[in-house]
mmCIF file of N, CA and C and ligand atoms in Angstrom:
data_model
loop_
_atom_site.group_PDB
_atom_site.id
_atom_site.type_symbol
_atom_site.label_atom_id
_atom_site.label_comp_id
_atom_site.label_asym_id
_atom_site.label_seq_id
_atom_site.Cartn_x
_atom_site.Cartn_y
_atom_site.Cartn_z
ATOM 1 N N UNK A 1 -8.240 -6.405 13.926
ATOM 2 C CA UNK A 1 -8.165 -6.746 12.491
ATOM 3 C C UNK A 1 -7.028 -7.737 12.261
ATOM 4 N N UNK A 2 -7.413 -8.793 12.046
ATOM 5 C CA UNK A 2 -6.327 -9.829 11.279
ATOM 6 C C UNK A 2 -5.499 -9.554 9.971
ATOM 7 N N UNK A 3 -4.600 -9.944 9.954
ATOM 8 C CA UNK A 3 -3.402 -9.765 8.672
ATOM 9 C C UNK A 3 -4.657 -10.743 7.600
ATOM 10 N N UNK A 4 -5.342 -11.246 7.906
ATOM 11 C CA UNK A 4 -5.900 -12.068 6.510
ATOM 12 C C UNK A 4 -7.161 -11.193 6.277
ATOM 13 N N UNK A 5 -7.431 -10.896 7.230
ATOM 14 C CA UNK A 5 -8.811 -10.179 7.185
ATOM 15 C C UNK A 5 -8.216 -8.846 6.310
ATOM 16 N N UNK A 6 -7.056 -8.020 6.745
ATOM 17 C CA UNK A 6 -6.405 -6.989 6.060
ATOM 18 C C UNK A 6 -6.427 -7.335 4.413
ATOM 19 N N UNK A 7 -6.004 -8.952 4.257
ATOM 20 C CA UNK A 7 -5.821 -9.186 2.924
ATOM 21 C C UNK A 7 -6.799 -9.385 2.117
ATOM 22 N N UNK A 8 -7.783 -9.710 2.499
ATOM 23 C CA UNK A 8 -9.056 -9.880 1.936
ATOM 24 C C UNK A 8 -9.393 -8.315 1.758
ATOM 25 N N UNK A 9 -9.393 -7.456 2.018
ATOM 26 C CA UNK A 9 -10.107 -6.377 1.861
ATOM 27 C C UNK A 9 -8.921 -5.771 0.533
ATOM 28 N N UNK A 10 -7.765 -6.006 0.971
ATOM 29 C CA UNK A 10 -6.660 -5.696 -0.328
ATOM 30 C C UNK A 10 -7.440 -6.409 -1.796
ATOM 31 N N UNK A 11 -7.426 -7.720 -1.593
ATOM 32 C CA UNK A 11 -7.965 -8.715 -2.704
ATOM 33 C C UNK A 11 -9.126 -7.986 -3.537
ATOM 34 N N UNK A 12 -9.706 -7.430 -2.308
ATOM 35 C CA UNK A 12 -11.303 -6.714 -2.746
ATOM 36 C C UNK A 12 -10.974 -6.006 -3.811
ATOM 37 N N UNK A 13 -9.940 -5.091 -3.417
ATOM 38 C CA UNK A 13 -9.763 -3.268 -3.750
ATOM 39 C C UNK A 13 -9.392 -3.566 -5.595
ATOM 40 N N UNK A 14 -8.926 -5.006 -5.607
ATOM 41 C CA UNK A 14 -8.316 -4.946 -7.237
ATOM 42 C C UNK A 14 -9.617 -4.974 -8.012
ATOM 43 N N UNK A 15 -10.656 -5.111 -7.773
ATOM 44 C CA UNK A 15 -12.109 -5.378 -8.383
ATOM 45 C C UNK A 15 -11.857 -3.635 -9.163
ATOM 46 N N UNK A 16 -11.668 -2.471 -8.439
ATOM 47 C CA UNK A 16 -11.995 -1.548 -9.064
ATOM 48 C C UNK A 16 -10.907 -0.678 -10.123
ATOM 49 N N UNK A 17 -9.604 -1.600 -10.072
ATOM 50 C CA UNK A 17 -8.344 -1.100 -10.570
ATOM 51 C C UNK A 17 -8.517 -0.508 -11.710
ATOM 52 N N UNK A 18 -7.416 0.347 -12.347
ATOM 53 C CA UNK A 18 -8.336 1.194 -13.494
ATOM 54 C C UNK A 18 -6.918 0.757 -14.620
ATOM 55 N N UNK A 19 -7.174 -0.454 -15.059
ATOM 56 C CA UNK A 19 -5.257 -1.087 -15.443
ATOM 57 C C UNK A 19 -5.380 -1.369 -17.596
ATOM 58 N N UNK A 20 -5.990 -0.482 -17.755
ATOM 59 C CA UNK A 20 -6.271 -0.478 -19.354
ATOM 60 C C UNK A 20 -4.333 -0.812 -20.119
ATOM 61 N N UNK A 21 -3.715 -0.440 -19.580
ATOM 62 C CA UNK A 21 -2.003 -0.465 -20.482
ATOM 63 C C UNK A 21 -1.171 -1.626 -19.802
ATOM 64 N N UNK A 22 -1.182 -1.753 -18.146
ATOM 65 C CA UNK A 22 -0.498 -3.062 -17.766
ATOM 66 C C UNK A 22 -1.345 -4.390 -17.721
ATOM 67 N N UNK A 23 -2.529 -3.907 -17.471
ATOM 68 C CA UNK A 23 -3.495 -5.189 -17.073
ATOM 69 C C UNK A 23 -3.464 -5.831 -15.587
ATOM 70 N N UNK A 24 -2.363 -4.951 -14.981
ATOM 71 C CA UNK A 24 -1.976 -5.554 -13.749
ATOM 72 C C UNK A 24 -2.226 -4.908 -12.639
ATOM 73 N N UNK A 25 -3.892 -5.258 -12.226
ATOM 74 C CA UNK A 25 -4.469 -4.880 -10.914
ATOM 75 C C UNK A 25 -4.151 -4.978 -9.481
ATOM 76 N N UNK A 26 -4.007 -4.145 -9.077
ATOM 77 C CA UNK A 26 -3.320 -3.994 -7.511
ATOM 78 C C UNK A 26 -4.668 -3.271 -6.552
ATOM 79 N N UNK A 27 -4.182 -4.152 -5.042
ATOM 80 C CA UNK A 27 -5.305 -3.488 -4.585
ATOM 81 C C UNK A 27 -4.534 -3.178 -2.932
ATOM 82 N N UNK A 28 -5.051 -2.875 -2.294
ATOM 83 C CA UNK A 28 -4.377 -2.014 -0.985
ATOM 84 C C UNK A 28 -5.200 -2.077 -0.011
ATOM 85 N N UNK A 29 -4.808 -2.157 1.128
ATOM 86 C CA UNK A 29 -6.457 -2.126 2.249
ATOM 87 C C UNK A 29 -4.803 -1.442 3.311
ATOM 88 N N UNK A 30 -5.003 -0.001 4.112
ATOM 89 C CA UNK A 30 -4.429 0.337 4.915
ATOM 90 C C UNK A 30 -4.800 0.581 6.512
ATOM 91 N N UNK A 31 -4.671 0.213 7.346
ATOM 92 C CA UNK A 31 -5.280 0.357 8.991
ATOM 93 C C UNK A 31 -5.261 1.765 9.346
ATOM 94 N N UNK A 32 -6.220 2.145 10.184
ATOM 95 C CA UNK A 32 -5.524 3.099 10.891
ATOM 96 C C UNK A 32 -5.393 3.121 12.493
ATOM 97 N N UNK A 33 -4.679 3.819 13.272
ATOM 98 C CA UNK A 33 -4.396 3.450 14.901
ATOM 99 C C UNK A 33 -5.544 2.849 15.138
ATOM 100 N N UNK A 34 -6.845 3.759 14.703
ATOM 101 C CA UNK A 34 -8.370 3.591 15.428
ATOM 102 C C UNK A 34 -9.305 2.326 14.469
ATOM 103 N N UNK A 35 -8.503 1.739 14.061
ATOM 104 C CA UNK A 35 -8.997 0.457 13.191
ATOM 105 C C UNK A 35 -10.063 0.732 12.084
ATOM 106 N N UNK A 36 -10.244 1.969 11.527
ATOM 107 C CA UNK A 36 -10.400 2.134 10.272
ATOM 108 C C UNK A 36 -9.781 1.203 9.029
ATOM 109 N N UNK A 37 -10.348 0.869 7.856
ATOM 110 C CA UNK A 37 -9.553 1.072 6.721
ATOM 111 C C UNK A 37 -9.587 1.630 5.735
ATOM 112 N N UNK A 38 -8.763 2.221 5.315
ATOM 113 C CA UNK A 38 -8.840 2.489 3.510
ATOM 114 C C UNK A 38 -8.282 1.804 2.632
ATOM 115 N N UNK A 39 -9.286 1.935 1.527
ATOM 116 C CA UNK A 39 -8.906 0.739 0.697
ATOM 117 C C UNK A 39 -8.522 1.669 -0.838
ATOM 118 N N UNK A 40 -7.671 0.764 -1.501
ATOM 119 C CA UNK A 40 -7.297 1.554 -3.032
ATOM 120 C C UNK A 40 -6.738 0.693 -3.803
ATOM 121 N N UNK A 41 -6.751 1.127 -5.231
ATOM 122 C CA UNK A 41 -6.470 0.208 -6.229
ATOM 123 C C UNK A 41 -5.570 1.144 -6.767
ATOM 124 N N UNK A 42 -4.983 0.684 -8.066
ATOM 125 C CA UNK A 42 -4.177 1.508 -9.041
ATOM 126 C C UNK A 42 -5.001 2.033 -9.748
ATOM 127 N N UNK A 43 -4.578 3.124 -10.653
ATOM 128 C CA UNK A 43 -5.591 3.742 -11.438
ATOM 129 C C UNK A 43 -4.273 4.470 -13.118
ATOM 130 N N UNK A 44 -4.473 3.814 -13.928
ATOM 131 C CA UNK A 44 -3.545 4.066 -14.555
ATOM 132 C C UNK A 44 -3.998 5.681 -15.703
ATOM 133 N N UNK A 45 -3.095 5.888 -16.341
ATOM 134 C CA UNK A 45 -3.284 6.784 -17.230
ATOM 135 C C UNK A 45 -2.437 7.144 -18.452
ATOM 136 N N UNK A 46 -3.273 7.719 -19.658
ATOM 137 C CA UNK A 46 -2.867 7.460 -20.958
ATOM 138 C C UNK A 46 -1.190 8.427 -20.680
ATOM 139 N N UNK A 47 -1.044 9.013 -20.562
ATOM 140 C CA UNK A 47 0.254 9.577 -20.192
ATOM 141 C C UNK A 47 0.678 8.746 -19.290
ATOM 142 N N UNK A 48 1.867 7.704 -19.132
ATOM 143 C CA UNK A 48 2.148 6.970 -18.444
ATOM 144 C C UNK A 48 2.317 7.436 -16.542
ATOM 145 N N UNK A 49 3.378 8.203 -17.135
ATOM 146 C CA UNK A 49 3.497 8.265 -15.783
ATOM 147 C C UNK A 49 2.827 9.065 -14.582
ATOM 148 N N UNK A 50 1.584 9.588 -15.240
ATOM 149 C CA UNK A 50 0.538 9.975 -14.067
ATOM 150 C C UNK A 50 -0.316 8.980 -13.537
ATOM 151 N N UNK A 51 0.133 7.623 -13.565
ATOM 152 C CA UNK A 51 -0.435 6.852 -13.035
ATOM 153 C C UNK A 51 -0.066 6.577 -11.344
ATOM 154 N N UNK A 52 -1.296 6.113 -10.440
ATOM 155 C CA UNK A 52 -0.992 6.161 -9.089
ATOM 156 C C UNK A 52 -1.390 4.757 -8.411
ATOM 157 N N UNK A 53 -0.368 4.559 -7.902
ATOM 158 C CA UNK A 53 -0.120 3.264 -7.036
ATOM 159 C C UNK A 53 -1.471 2.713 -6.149
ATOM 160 N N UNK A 54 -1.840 1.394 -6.099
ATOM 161 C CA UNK A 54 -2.963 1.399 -4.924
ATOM 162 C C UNK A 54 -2.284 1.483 -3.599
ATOM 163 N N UNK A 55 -1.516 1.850 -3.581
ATOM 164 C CA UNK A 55 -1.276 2.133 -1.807
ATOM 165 C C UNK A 55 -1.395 3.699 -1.622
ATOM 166 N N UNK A 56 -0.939 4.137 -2.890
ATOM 167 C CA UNK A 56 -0.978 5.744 -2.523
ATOM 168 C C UNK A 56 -2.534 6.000 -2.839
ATOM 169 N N UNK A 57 -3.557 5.568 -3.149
ATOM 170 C CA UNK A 57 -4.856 5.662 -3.601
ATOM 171 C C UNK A 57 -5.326 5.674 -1.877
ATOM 172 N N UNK A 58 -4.685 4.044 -1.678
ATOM 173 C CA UNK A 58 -5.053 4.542 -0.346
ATOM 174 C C UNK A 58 -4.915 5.417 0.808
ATOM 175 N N UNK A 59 -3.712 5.821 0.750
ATOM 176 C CA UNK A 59 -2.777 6.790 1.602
ATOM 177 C C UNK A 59 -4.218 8.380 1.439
ATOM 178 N N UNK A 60 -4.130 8.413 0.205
ATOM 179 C CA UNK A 60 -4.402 9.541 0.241
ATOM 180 C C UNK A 60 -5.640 10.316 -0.024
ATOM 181 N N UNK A 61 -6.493 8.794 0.266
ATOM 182 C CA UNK A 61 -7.652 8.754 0.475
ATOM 183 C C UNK A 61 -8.393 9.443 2.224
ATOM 184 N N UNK A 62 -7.296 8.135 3.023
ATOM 185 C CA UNK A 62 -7.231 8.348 4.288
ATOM 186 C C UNK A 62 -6.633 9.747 5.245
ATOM 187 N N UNK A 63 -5.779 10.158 4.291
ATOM 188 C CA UNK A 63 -5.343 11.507 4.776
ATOM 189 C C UNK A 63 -6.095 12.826 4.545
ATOM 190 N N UNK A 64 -7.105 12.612 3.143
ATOM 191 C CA UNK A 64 -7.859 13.384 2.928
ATOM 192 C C UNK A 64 -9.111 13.451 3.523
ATOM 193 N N UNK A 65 -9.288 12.176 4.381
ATOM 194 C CA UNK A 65 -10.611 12.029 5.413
ATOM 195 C C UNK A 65 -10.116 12.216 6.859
ATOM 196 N N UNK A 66 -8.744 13.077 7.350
ATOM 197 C CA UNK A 66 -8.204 12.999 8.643
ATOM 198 C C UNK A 66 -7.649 12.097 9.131
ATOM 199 N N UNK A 67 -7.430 11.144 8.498
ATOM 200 C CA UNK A 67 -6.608 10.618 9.046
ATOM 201 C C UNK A 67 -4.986 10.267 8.952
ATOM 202 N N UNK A 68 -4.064 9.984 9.627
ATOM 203 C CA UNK A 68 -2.744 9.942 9.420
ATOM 204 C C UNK A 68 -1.835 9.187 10.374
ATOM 205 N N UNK A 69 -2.671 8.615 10.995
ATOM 206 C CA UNK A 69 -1.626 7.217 12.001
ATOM 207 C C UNK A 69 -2.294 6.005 11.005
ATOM 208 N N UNK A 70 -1.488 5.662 11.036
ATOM 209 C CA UNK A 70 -1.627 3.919 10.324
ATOM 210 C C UNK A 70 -0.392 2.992 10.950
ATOM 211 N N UNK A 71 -0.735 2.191 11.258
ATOM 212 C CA UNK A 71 -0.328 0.575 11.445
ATOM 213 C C UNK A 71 0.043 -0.334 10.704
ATOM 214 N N UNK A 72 -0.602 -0.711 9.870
ATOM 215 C CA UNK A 72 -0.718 -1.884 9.115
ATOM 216 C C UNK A 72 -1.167 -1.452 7.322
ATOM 217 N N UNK A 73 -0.259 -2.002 6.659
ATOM 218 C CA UNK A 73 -0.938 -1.880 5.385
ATOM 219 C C UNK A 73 -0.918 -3.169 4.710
ATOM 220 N N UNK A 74 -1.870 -3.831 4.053
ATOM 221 C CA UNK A 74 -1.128 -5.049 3.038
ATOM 222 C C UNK A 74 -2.085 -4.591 1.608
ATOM 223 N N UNK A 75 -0.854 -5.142 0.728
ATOM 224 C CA UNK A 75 -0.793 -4.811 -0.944
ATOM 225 C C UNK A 75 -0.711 -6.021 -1.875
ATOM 226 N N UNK A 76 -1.315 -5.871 -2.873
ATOM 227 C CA UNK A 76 -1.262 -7.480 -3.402
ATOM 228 C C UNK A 76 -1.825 -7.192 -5.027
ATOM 229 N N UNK A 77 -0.851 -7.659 -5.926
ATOM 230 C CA UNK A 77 -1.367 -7.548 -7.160
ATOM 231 C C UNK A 77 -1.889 -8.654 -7.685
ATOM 232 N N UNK A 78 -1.524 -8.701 -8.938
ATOM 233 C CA UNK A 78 -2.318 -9.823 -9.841
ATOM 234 C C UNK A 78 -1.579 -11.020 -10.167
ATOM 235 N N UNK A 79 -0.759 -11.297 -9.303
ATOM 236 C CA UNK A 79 0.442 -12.144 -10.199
ATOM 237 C C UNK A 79 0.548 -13.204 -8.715
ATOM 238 N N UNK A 80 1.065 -14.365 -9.632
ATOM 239 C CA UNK A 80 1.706 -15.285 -8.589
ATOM 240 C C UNK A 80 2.975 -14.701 -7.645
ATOM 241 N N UNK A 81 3.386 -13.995 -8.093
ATOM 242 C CA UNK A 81 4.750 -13.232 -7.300
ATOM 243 C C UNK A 81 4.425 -12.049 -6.354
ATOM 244 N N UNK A 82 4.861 -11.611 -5.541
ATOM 245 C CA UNK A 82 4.563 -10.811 -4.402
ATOM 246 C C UNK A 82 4.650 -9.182 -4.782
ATOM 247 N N UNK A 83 3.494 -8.644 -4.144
ATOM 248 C CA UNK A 83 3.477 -7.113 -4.844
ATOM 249 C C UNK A 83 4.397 -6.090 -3.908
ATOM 250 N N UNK A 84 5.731 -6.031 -4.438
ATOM 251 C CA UNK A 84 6.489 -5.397 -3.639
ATOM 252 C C UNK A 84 5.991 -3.589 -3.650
ATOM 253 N N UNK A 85 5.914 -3.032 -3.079
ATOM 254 C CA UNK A 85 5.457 -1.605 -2.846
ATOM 255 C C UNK A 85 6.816 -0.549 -3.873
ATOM 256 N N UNK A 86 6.309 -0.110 -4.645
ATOM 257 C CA UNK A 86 7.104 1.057 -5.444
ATOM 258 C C UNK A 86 7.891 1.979 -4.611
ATOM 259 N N UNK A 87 9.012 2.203 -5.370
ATOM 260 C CA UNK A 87 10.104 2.989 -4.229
ATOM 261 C C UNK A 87 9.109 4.541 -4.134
ATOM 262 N N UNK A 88 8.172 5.021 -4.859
ATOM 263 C CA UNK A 88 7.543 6.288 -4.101
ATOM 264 C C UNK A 88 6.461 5.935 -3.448
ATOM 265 N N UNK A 89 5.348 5.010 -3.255
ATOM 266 C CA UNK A 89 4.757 4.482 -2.048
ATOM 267 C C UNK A 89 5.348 4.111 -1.023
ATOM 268 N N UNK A 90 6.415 3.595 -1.021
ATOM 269 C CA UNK A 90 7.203 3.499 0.403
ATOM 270 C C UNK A 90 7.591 5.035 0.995
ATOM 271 N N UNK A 91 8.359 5.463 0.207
ATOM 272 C CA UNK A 91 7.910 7.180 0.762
ATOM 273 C C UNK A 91 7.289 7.786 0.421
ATOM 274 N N UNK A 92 5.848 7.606 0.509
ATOM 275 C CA UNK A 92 4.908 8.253 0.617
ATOM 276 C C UNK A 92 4.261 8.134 1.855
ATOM 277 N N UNK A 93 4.756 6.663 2.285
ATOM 278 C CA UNK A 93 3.739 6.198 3.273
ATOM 279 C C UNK A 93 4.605 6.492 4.594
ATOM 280 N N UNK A 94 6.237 6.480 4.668
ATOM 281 C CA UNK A 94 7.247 6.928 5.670
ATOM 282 C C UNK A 94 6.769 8.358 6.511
ATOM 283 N N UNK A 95 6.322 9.158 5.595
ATOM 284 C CA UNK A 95 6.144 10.263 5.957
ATOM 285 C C UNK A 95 5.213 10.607 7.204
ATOM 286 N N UNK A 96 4.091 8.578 6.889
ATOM 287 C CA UNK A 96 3.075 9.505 8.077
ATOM 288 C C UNK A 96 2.997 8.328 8.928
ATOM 289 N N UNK A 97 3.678 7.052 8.509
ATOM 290 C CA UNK A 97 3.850 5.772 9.173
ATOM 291 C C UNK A 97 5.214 5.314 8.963
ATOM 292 N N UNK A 98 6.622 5.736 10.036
ATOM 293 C CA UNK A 98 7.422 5.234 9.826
ATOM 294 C C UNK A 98 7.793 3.811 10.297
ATOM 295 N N UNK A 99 6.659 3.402 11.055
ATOM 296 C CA UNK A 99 6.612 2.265 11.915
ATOM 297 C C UNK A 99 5.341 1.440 11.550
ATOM 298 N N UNK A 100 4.857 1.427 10.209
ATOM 299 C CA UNK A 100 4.160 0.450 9.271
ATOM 300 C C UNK A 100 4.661 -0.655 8.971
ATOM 301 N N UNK A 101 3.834 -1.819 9.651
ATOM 302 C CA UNK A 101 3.952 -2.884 8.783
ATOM 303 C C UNK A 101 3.382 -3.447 7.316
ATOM 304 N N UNK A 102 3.776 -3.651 6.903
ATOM 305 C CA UNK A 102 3.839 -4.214 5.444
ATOM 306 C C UNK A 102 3.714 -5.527 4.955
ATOM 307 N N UNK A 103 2.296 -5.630 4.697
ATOM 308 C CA UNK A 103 2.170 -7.776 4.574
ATOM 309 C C UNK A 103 2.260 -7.093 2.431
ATOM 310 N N UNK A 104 2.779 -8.028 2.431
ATOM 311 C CA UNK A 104 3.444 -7.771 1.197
ATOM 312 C C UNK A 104 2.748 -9.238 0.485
ATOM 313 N N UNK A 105 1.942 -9.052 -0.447
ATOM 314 C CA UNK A 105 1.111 -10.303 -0.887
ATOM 315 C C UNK A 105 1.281 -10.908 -2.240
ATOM 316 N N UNK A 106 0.647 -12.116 -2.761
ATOM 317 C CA UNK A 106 0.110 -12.994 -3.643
ATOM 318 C C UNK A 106 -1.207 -12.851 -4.246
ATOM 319 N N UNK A 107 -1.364 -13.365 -5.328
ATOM 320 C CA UNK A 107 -2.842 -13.501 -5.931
ATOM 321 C C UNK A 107 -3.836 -14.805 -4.490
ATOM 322 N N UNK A 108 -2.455 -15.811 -4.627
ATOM 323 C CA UNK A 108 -2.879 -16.948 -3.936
ATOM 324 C C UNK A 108 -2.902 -16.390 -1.816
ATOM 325 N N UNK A 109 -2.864 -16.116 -1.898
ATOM 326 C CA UNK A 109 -2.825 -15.108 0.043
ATOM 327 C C UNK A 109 -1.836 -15.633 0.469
ATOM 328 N N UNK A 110 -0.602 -15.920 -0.063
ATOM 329 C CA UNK A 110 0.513 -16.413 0.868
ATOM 330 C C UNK A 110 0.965 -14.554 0.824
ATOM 331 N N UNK A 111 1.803 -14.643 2.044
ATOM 332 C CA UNK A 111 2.279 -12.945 2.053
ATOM 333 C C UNK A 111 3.403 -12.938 3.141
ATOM 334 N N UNK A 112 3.909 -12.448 3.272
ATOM 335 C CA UNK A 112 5.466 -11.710 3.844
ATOM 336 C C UNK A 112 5.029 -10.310 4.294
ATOM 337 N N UNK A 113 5.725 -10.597 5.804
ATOM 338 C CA UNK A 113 5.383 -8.693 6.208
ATOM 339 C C UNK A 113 6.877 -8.508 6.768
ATOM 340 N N UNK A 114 6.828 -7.230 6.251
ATOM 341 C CA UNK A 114 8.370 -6.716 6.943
ATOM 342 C C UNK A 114 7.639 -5.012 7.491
ATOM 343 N N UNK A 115 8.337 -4.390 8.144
ATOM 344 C CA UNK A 115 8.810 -2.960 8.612
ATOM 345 C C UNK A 115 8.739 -2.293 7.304
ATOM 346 N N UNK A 116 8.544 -1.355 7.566
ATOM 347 C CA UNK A 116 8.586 -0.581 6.281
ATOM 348 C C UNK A 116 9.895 -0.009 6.516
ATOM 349 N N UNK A 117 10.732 0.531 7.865
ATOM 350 C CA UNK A 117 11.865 0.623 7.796
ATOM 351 C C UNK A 117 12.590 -0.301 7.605
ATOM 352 N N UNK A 118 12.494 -1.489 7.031
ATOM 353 C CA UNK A 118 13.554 -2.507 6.426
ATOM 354 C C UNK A 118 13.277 -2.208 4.590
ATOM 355 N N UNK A 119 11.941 -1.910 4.827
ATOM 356 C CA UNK A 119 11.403 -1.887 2.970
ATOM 357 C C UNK A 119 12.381 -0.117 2.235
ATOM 358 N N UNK A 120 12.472 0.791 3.536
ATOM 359 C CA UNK A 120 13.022 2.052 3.157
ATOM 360 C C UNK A 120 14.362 2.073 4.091
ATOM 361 N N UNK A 121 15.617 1.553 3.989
ATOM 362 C CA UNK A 121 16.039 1.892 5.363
ATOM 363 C C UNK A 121 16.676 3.302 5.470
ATOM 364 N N UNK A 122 16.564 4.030 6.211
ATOM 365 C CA UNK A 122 17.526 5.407 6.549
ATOM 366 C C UNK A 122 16.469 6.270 5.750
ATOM 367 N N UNK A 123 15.191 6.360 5.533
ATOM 368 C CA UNK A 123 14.311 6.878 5.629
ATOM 369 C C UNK A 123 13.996 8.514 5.609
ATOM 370 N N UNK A 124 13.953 9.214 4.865
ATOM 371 C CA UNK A 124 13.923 10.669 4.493
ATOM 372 C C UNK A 124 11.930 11.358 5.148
ATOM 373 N N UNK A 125 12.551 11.415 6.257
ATOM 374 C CA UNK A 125 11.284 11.931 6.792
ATOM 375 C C UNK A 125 11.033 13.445 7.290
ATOM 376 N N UNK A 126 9.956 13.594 7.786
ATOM 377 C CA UNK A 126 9.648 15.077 8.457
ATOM 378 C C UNK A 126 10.675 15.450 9.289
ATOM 379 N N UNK A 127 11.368 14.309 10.212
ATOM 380 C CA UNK A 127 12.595 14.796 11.426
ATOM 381 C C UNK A 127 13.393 15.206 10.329
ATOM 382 N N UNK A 128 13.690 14.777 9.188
ATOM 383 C CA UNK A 128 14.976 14.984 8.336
ATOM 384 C C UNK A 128 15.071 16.567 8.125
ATOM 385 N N UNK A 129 14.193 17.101 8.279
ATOM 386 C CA UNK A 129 14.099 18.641 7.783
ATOM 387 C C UNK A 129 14.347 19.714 9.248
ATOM 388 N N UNK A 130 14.693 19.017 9.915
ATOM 389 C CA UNK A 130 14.457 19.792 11.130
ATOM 390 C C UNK A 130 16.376 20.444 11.557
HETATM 391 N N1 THU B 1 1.661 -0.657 -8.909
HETATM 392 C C1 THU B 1 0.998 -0.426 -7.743
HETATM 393 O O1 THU B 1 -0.209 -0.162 -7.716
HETATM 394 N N2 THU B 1 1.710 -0.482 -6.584
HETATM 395 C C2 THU B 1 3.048 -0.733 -6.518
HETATM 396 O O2 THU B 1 3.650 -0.540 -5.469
HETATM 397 C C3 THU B 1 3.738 -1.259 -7.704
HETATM 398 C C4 THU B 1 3.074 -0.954 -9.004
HETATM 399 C C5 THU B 1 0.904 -0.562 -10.158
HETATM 400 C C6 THU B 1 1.256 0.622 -11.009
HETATM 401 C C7 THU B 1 0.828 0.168 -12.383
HETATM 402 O O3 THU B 1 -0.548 0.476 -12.566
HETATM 403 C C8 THU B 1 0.976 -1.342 -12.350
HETATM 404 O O4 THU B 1 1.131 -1.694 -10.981
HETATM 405 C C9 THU B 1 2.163 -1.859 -13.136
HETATM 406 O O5 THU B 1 3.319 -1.196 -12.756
#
């Protein structure tokens, strides 16, 4: 799977966004080890803050179908500016990919990938409890 090919399927995911209060559709396409993807959008709600991120749409899509190694995620909203991942999708996603890359996108497909341990550093994970 290509990082563009990843992004195109992100691009896809905003088609179904559910963005009635921001207007600002996000979409998500996540890998998994075995080259699966899941894909997710945002989905907002009249009580603000039960609204859920398209990465965690995706996260927890994929975890609810068995799966939980992932690789690669890229995210991309509606805007000329780059859809940086929300400080609780980044730990959300630490928990089961601390070694996720992150193409971090544009409306237009220019995109930036970093580590997700650069996006979270010092990282509050499952070892943390031990
Ligand atoms: N949003 C995401 O889907 N992912 C992020 O990481 C940042 C924010 C959504 C939530 C809300 O529906 C809209 O973008 C505006 O905050």
């Amino acid at each position: 799977m290509t990082d563009e090919k990843l992004l195109e399927l992100a691009l896809d995911a905003r088609k179904n966004a559910y963005v009635p209060y921001s207007g600002y559709a996000v979409g998500a396409a996540l890998l998994t080890e075995d080259g699966k993807v899941f894909a997710g959008c945002n989905i907002e709600n009249a009580a603000y803050g039960n609204t859920l991120c398209a990465e965690r749409t995706a996260l927890v899509k994929a975890v609810s179908e068995g799966c939980r190694k992932f690789t690669r995620l890229a995210v991309v909203g509606n805007s000329t500016d780059y859809c940086w991942p929300c400080g609780v999708c980044r730990q959300m996603l630490y928990e089961f990919a601390p070694d996720l890359e992150v193409l971090v996108a544009r409306k237009d497909h220019q995109f930036v990938k970093f580590p997700l341990r650069a996006l979270l550093p010092h990282g509050f994970g499952p070892e943390s409890l031990d």
